[in-house]
Coordinates of C-alpha atoms in Angstrom, one line a residue:
X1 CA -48.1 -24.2 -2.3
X2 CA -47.9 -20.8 -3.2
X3 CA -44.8 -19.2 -4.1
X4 CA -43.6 -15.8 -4.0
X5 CA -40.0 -14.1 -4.9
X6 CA -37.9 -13.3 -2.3
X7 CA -38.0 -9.9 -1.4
X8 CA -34.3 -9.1 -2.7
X9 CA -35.1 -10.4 -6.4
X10 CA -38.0 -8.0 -6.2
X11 CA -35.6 -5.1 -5.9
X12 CA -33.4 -6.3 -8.0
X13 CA -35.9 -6.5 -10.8
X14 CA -37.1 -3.1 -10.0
X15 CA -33.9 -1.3 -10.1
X16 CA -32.8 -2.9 -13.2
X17 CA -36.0 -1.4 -14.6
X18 CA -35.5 1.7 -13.0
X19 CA -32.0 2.1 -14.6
X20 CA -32.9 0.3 -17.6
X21 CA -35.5 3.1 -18.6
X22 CA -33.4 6.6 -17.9
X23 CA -32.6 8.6 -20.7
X24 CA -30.7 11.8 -19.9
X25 CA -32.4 15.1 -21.4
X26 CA -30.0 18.1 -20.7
X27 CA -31.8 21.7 -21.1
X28 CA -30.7 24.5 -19.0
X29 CA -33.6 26.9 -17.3
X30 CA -33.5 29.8 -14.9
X31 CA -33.8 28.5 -11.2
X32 CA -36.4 30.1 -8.7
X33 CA -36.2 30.0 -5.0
X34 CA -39.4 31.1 -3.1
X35 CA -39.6 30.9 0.4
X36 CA -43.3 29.4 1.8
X37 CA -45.2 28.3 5.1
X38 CA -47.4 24.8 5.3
X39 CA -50.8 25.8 5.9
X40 CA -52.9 22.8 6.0
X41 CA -52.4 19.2 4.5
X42 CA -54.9 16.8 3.3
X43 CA -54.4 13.2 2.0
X44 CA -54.5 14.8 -1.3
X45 CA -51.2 16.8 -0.2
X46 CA -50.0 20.0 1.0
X47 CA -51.5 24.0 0.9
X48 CA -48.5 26.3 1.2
X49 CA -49.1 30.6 1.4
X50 CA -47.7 31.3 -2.3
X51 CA -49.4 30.5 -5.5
X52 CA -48.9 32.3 -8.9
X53 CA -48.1 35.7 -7.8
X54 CA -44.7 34.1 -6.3
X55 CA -44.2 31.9 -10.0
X56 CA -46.2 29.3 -9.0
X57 CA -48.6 27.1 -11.7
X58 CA -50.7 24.4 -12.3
X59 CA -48.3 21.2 -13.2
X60 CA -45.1 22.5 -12.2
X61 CA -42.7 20.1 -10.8
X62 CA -40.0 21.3 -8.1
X63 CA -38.4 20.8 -5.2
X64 CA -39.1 21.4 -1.9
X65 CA -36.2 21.9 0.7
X66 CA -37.6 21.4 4.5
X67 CA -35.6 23.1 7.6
X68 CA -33.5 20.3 8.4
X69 CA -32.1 20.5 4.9
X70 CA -34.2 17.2 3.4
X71 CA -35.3 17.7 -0.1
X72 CA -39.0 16.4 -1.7
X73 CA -40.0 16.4 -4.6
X74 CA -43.4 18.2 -5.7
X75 CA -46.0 18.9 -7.9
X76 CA -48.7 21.9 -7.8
X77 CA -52.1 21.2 -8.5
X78 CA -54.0 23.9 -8.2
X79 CA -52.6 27.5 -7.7
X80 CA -54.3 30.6 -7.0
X81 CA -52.2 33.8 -6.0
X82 CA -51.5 33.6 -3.1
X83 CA -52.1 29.9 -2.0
X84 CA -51.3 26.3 -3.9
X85 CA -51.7 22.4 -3.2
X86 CA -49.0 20.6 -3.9
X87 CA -48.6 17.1 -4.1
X88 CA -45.5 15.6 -2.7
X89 CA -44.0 12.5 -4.7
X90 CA -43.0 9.5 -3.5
X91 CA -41.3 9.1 -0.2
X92 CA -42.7 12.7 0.8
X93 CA -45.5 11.8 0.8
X94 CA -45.4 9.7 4.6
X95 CA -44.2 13.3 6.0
X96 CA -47.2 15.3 5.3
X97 CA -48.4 14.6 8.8
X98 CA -45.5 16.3 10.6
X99 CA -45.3 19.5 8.3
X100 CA -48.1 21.8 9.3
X101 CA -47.5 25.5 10.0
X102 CA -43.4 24.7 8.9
X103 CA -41.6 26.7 6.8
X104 CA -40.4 25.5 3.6
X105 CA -37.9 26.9 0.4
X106 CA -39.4 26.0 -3.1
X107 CA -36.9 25.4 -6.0
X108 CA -38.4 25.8 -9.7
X109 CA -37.5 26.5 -13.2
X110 CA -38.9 30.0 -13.4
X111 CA -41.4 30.5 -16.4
X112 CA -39.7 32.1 -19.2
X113 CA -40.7 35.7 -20.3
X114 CA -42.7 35.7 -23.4
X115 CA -40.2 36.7 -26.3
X116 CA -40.3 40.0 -28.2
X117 CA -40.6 40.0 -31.6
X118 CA -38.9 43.1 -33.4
X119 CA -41.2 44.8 -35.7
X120 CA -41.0 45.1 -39.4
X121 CA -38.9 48.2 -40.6
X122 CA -39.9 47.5 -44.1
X123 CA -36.4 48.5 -45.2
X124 CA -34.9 45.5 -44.4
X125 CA -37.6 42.2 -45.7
X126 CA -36.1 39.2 -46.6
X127 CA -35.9 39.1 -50.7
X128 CA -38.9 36.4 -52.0
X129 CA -38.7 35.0 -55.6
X130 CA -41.7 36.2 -57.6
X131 CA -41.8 31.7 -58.3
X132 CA -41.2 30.6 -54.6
X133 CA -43.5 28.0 -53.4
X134 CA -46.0 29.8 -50.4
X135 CA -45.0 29.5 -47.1
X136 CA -46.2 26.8 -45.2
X137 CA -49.1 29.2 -41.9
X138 CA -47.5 29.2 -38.6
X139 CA -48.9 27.2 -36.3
X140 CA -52.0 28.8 -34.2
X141 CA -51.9 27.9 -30.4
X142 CA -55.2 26.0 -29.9
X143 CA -58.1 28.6 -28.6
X144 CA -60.3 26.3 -26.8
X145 CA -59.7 22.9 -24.8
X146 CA -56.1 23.5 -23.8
X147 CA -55.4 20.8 -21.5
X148 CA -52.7 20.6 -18.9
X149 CA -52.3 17.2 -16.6
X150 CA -50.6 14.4 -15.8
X151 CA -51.5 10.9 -15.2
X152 CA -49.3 8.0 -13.1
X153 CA -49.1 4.5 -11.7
X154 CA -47.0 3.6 -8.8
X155 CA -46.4 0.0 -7.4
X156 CA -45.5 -0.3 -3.4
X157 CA -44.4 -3.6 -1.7
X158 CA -43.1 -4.4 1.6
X159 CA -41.4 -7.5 2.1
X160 CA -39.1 -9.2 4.6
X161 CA -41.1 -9.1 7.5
X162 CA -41.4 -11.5 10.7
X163 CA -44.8 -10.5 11.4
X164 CA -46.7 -11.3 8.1
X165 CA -47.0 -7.9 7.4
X166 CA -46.0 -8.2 3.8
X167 CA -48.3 -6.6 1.1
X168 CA -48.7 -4.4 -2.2
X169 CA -50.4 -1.5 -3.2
X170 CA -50.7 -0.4 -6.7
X171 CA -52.4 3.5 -7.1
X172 CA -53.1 4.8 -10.3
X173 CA -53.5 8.5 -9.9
X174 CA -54.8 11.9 -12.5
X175 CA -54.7 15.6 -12.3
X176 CA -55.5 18.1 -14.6
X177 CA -57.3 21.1 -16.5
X178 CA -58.8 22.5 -19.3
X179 CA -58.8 26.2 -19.8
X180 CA -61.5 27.5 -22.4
X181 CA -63.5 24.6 -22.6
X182 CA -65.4 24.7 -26.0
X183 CA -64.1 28.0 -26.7
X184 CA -65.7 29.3 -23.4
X185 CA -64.5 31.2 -20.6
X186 CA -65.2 27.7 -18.5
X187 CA -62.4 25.6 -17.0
X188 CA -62.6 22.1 -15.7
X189 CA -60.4 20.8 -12.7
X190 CA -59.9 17.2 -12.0
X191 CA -57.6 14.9 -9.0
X192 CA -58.0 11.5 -7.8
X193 CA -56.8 8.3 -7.8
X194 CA -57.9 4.8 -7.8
X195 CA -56.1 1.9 -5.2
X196 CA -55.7 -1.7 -5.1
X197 CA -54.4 -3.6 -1.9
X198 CA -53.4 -7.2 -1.6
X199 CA -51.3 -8.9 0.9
X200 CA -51.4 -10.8 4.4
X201 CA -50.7 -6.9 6.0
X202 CA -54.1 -5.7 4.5
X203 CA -56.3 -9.1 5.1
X204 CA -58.3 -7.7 7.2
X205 CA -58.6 -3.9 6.0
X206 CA -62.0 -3.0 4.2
X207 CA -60.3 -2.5 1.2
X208 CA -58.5 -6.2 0.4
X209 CA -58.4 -6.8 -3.0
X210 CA -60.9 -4.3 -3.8
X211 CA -60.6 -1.2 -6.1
X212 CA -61.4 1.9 -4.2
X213 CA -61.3 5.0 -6.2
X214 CA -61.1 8.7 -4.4
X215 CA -62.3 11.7 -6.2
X216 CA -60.1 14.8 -4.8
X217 CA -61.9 17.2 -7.2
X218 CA -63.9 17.6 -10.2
X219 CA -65.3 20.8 -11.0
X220 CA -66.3 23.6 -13.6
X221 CA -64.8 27.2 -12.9
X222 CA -66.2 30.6 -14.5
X223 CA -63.8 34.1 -14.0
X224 CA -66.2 36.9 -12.9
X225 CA -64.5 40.5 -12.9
X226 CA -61.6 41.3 -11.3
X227 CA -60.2 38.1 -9.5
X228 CA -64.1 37.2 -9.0
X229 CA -64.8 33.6 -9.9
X230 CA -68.1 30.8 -9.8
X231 CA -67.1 27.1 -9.5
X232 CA -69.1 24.5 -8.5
X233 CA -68.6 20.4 -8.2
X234 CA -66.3 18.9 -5.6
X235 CA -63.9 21.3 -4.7
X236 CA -62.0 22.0 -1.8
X237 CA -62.0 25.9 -1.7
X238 CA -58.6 27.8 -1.8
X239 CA -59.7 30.5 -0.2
X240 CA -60.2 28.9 2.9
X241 CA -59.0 24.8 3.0
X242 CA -60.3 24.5 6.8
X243 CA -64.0 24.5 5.0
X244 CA -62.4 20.6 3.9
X245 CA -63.9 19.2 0.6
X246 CA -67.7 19.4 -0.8
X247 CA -69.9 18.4 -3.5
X248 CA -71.4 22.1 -4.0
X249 CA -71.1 25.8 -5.6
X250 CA -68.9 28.4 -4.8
X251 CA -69.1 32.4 -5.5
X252 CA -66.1 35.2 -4.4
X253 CA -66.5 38.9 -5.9
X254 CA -64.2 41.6 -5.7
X255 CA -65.8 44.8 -4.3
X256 CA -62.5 46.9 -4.3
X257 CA -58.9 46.6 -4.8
X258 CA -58.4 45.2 -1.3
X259 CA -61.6 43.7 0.0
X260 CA -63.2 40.5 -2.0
X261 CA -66.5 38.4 -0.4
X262 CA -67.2 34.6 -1.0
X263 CA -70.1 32.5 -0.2
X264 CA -70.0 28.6 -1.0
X265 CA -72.1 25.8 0.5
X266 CA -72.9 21.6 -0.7
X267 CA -72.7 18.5 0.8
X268 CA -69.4 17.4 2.6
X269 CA -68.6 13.7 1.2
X270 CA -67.8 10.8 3.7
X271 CA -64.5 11.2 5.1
X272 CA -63.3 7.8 4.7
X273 CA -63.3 6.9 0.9
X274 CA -65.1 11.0 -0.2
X275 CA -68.3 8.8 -2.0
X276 CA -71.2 11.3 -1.9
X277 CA -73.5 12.1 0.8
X278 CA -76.1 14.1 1.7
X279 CA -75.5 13.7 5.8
X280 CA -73.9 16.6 6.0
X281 CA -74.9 19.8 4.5
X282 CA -72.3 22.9 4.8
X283 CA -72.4 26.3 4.5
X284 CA -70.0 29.2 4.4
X285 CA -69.4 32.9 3.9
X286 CA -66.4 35.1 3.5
X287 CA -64.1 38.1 3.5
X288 CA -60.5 38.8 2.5
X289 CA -58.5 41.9 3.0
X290 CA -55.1 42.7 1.7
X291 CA -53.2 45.4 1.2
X292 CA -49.4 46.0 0.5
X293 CA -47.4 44.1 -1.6
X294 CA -45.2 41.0 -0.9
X295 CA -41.5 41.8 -0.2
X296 CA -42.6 45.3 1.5
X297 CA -45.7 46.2 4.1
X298 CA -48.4 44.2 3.3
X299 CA -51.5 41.8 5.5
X300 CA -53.5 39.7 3.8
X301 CA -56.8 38.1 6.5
X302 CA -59.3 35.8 5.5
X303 CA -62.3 35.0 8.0
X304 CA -65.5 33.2 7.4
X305 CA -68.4 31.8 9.4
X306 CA -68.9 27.8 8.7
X307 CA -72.1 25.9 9.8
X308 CA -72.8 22.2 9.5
X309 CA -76.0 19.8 10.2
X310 CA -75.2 16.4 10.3
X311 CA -78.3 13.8 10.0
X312 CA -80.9 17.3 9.8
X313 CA -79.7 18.0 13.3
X314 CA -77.1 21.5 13.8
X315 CA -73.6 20.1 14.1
X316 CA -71.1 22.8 13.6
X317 CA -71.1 26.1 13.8
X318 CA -67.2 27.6 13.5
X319 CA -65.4 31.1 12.5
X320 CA -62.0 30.2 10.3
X321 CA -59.8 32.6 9.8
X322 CA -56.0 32.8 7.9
X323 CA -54.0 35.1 7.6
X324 CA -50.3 36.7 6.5
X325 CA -48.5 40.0 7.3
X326 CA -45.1 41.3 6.8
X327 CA -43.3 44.4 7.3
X328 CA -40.4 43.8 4.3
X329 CA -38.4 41.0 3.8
X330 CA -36.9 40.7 7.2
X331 CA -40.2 39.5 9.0
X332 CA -43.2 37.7 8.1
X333 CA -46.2 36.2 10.3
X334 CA -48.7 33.0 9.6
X335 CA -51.5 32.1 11.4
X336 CA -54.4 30.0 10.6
X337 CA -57.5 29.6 13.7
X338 CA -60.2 27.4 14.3
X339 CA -63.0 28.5 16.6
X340 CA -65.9 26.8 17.2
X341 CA -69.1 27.4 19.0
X342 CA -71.3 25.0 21.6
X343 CA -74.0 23.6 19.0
X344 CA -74.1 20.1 18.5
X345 CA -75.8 17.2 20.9
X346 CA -73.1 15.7 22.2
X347 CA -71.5 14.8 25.5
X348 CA -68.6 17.3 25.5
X349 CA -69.5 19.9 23.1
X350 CA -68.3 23.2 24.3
X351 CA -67.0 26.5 23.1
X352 CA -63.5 26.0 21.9
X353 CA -60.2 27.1 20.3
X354 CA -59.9 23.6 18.3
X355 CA -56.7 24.6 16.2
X356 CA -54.1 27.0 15.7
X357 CA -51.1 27.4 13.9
X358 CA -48.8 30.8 14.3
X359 CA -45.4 30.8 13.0
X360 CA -43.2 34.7 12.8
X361 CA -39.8 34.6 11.1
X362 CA -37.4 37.4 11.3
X363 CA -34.1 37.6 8.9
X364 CA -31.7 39.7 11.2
X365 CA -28.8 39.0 9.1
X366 CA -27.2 36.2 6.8
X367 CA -25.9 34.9 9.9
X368 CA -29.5 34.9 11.8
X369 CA -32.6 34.1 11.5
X370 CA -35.0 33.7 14.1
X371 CA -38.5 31.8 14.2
X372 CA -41.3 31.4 17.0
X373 CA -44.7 29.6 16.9
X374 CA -47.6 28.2 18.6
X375 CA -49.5 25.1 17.6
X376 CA -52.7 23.8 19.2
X377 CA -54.9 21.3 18.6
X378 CA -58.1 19.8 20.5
X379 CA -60.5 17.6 18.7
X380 CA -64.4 19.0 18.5
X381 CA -67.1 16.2 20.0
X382 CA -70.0 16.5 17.0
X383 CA -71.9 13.7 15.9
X384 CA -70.0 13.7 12.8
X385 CA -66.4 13.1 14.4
X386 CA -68.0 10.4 16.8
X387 CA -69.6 8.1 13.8
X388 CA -65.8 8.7 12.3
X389 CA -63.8 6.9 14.7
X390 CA -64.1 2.9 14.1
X391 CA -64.2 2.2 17.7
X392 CA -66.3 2.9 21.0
X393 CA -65.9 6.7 21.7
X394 CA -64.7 7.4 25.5
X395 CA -65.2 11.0 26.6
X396 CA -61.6 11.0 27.4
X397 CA -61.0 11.1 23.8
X398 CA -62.3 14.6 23.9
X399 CA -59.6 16.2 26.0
X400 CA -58.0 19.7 25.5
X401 CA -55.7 18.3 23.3
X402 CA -52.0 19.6 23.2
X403 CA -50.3 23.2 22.9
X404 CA -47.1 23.1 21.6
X405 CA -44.6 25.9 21.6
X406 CA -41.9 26.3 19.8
X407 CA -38.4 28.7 18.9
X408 CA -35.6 28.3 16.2
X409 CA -32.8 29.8 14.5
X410 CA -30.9 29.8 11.1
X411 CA -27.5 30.3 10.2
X412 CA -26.1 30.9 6.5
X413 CA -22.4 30.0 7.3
X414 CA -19.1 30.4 5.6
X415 CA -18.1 27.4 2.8
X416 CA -21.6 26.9 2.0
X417 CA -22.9 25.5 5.4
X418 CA -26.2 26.0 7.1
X419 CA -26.9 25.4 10.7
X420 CA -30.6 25.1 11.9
X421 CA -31.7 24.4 15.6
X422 CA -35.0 24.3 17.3
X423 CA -36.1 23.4 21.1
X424 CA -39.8 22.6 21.3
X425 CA -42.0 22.4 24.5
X426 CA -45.2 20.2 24.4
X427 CA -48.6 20.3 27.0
X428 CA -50.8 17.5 26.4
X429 CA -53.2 16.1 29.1
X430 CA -52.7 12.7 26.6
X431 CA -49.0 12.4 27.1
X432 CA -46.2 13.5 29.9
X433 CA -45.1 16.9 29.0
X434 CA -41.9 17.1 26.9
X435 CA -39.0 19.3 26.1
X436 CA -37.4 18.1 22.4
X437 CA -34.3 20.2 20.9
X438 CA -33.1 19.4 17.1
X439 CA -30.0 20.6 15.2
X440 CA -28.9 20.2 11.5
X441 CA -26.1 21.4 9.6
X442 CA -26.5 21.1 6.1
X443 CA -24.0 21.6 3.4
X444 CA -24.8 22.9 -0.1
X445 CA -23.2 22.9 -3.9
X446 CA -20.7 20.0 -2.6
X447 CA -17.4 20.5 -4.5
X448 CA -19.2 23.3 -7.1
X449 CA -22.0 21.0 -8.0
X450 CA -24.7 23.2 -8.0
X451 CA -27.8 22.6 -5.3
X452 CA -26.4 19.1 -4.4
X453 CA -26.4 19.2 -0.5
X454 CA -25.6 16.6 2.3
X455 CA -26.4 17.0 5.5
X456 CA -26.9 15.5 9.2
X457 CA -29.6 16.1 11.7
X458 CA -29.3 14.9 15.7
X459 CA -32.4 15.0 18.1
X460 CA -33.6 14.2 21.8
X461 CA -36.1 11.4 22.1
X462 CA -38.3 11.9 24.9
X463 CA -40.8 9.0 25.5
X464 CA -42.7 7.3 28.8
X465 CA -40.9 4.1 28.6
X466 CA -37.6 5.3 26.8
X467 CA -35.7 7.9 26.4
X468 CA -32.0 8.8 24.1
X469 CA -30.9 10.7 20.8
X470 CA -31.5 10.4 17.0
X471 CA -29.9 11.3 14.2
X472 CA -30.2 11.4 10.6
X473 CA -28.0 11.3 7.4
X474 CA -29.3 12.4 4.3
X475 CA -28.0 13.8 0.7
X476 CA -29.6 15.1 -2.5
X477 CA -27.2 14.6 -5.3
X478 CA -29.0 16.2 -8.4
X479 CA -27.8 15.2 -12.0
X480 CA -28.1 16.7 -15.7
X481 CA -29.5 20.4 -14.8
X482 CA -31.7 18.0 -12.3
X483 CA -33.1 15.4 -14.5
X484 CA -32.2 12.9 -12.1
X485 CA -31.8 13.2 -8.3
X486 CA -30.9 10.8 -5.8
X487 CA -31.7 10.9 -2.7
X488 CA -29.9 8.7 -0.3
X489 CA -30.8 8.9 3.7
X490 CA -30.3 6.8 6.5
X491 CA -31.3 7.1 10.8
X492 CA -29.9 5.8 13.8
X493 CA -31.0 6.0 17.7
X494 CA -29.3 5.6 21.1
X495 CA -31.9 4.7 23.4
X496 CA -30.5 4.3 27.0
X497 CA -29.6 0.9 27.9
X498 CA -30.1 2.1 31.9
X499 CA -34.1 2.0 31.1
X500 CA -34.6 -0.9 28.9
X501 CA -33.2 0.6 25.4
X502 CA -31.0 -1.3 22.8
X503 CA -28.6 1.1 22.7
X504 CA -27.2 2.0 19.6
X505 CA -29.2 0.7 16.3
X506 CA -29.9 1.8 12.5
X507 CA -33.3 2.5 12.3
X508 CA -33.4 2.5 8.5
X509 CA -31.9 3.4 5.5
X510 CA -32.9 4.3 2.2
X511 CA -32.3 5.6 -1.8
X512 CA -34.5 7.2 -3.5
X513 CA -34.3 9.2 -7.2
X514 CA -35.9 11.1 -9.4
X515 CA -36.0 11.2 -13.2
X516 CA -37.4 13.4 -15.7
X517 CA -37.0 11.3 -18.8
X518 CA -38.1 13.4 -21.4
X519 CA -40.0 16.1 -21.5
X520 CA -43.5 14.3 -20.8
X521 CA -42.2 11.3 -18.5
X522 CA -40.9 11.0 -15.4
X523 CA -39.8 8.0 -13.4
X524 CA -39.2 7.3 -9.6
X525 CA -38.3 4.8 -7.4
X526 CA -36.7 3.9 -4.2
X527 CA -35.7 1.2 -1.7
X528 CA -36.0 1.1 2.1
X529 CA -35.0 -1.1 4.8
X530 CA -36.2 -0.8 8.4
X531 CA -35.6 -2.4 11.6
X532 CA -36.2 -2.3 15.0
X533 CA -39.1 -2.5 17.5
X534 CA -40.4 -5.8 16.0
X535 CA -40.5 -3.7 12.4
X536 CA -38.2 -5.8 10.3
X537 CA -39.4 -5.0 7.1
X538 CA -37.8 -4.0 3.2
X539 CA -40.1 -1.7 0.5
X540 CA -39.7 -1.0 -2.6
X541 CA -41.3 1.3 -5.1
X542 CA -41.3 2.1 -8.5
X543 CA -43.8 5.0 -10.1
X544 CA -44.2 6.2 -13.8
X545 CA -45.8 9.9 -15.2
X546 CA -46.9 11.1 -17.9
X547 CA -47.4 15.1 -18.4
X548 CA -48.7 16.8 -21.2

């Protein structure tokens, strides 16, 4: 027979490894704050509205502080000026789902001014013995292949369970560029990852015990004047994310100071595991307008025109369109829009709104700040979203989806404490309308320690067969100038005993840290336990990477 370690001696060992292998690095570095909206995510990660004109570059690792006061950590990889996907690391990663359209406060190590050097006054050269030996050349900063990446492994198992549920996932990931490749004006972008599953919860996926690599991106880039650029491979454009990954070119030119034009069309790859594919051919032009400056008056609108055939028939045909305004500091607007048009075969193909995201925010005072939004969604019915879904497509499927509106406040409070509420109304023709209301009051630089905070969050929950309150504990205690952070968290739920519920229970709790072990490694881990709803389970990871 078979045997396997108990899941407890699994997180014993990993622990011990995780402890085993810290080194503490101080180093002190100026601290940036930059305050962002989630525009769209992908499985790669998340595209935020600030890139390099807000300190923002490719390989810089931070951390990102949501509303209710938890903290992620991320990583950018790629950054234009004003947009960037980052990567979220470890546990963050499972929230990516729930953070469209919010808005989010980066912390960074800000990139240190170049240094002046004073000039030679020629009264005042060092004396040099007519016999000295000849000083040894400077060092010369490599002109062509400069390389910037990072490469990682990271090891998941879940254990414990009542269900046979148990199973492990290994992903071994890259990212990376090189500017000047061969002493040309040419870069080269890369991202993916390659995944191994095993277990009794993953017997009957696709992918048991098989190695299934994903290829985010891979592609040459050439500047053209101005901003202007040519890229071409598999991309998935800045400019405009909703265009979604393909295996293609891509042209943008800069006409005037304010106004720049794009064009970029290829094949989209398969959805499920991105190999390439030649079903679905995609087109798209482009404008962007912007004028003002951050921080003062200033809009910023893309819009393009998207069509699609899928299998040599017309599948898509859709206008995108982003785009940012503010009038100063003290308010800012977001909003991102798909529209698309009646072209495809299908049963319930029709002229639609099929998302929208609209967030304002208004800083009235320290004591106030006030947010409003609108989010819609409704899925399009085109050949290619029917051959997606592994299951027999109903036309019900193809409803008008849900509108969801939404209002908030902030408060920066005396003795370091910040007090954020929301109350959130939901139409769905899939799900009983809801009303759900959450507050958080967070707490920062606990006791003088600098951007350690702990903080609790309480919610409704609002279901068809049950209905109570939530909660959630969390803290993010950073150590040696943030070398190492942990991050310990745990929730608990009152569901109503009066209709079925099981009262009070701990839904799960967990630690997770961070480590920067040197200057090139960094190591995280974390433990979580979860119960409940038939859910018994304990996982465990442990990652390792390496940047250069």
């Amino acid at each position: 027979m078979k045997r396997t370690l108990p899941a407890k001696t699994w997180v014993k060992v990993g622990m011990q490894l995780l402890l085993s292998g810290w080194v503490c690095a101080a180093g002190a570095a100026e601290t940036q704050r930059t305050a962002a909206n989630i525009t769209y995510r992908i499985p790669e990660g998340v595209y935020i509205n600030a890139g390099t004109d807000q300190g923002l570059r490719q390989g810089l690792v931070g951390s990102m502080v949501l509303e209710d006061g938890r903290t992620l950590v991320f990583e950018v990889m790629q950054a234009a000026r004003n947009t960037a996907l980052l990567r979220l690391d470890g546990a963050g990663s499972s929230l990516v789902g729930s953070l469209q359209a919010r808005p989010v406060e980066l912390v960074f190590e800000a990139a240190a001014p170049p240094e002046e050097k004073a000039k030679p006054s020629g009264k005042d050269e060092p004396f040099v013995p007519l016999l000295a030996p000849a000083r040894r050349a400077p060092e010369v900063a490599p002109t062509q292949n400069i390389s910037h990446g990072n490469v990682g492994v990271r090891q998941t198992y879940q254990g414990g369970t009542d269900n046979q549920q148990d199973y492990a996932v290994t992903r071994i990931y890259t990212s990376g560029n090189i500017d000047r490749l061969f002493g040309s004006a040419w870069s080269f972008n890369w991202s993916g990852n390659a995944r191994y599953r095993t277990g009794d919860g993953y017997r009957s996926h696709p992918e048991f015990e098989t190695v299934q690599p994903l290829i985010y991106s891979a592609m040459l880039q050439h500047p053209l004047a101005g901003d202007g650029f040519v890229r071409m491979g598999r991309f998935l454009p800045l400019e405009l994310p909703g265009i979604g990954y393909l295996d293609g070119a891509q042209a943008e030119v800069e006409t005037t100071g304010r106004w720049r034009f794009g064009a970029v069309g290829g094949l989209k790859p398969k959805r499920i595991d991105l190999d390439v594919s030649g079903d679905e051919p995609t087109v798209a032009g482009y404008a962007t307008f912007e004028a003002g400056r951050r921080n003062s008056a200033y809009y910023s609108g893309t819009a393009g025109l998207l069509g699609a055939l899928y299998k040599g028939e017309a599948d898509r045909l859709a206008v995108l369109f982003d785009q940012r305004a503010g009038f100063g500091p003290r308010f800012n607007l977001f909003s991102t829009a798909e529209f698309d048009f009646d072209v495809a075969n299908t049963t319930n193909s029709q002229t639609q709104l099929s998302r929208l995201d609209l967030v304002a925010t208004s800083r009235l005072h320290s004591l106030l700040t006030l947010r409003a939004g609108a989010d819609h969604w409704q899925r399009t019915d085109s050949q290619a979203q029917r051959d997606l879904l592994p299951f027999i497509v109903n036309d019900q499927l193809f409803d008008d989806g849900y509108w969801r509106y939404w209002i908030g406040a902030q408060h920066d409070l005396p003795w370091r404490l910040n007090l954020n509420e929301e109350v959130a109304y939901t139409v769905s023709d899939a799900t009983d309308d809801a009303m759900r209301w959450r507050v958080g009051l967070t707490r920062s630089s606990l006791f003088g320690w600098t951007f350690a905070n702990l903080g609790a969050t309480l919610y409704n929950l609002e279901a068809q067969d049950a209905s109570g309150y939530g909660g959630l504990l969390r803290a993010y205690l950073p150590f040696w100038n943030g070398r190492l952070a942990i991050r310990p968290s745990a929730s608990l739920r009152w569901l109503d005993p009066d209709n079925g519920g099981d009262g009070l229970s701990v839904t799960y709790y967990a630690i997770h840290l961070d480590g920067r072990i040197s200057r090139h490694w960094t190591l995280t881990g974390g433990l979580t336990s979860t119960s409940g709803d038939g859910a018994d389970a304990l996982l465990f990871d442990l990652g390792l990477r390496y940047s250069w």
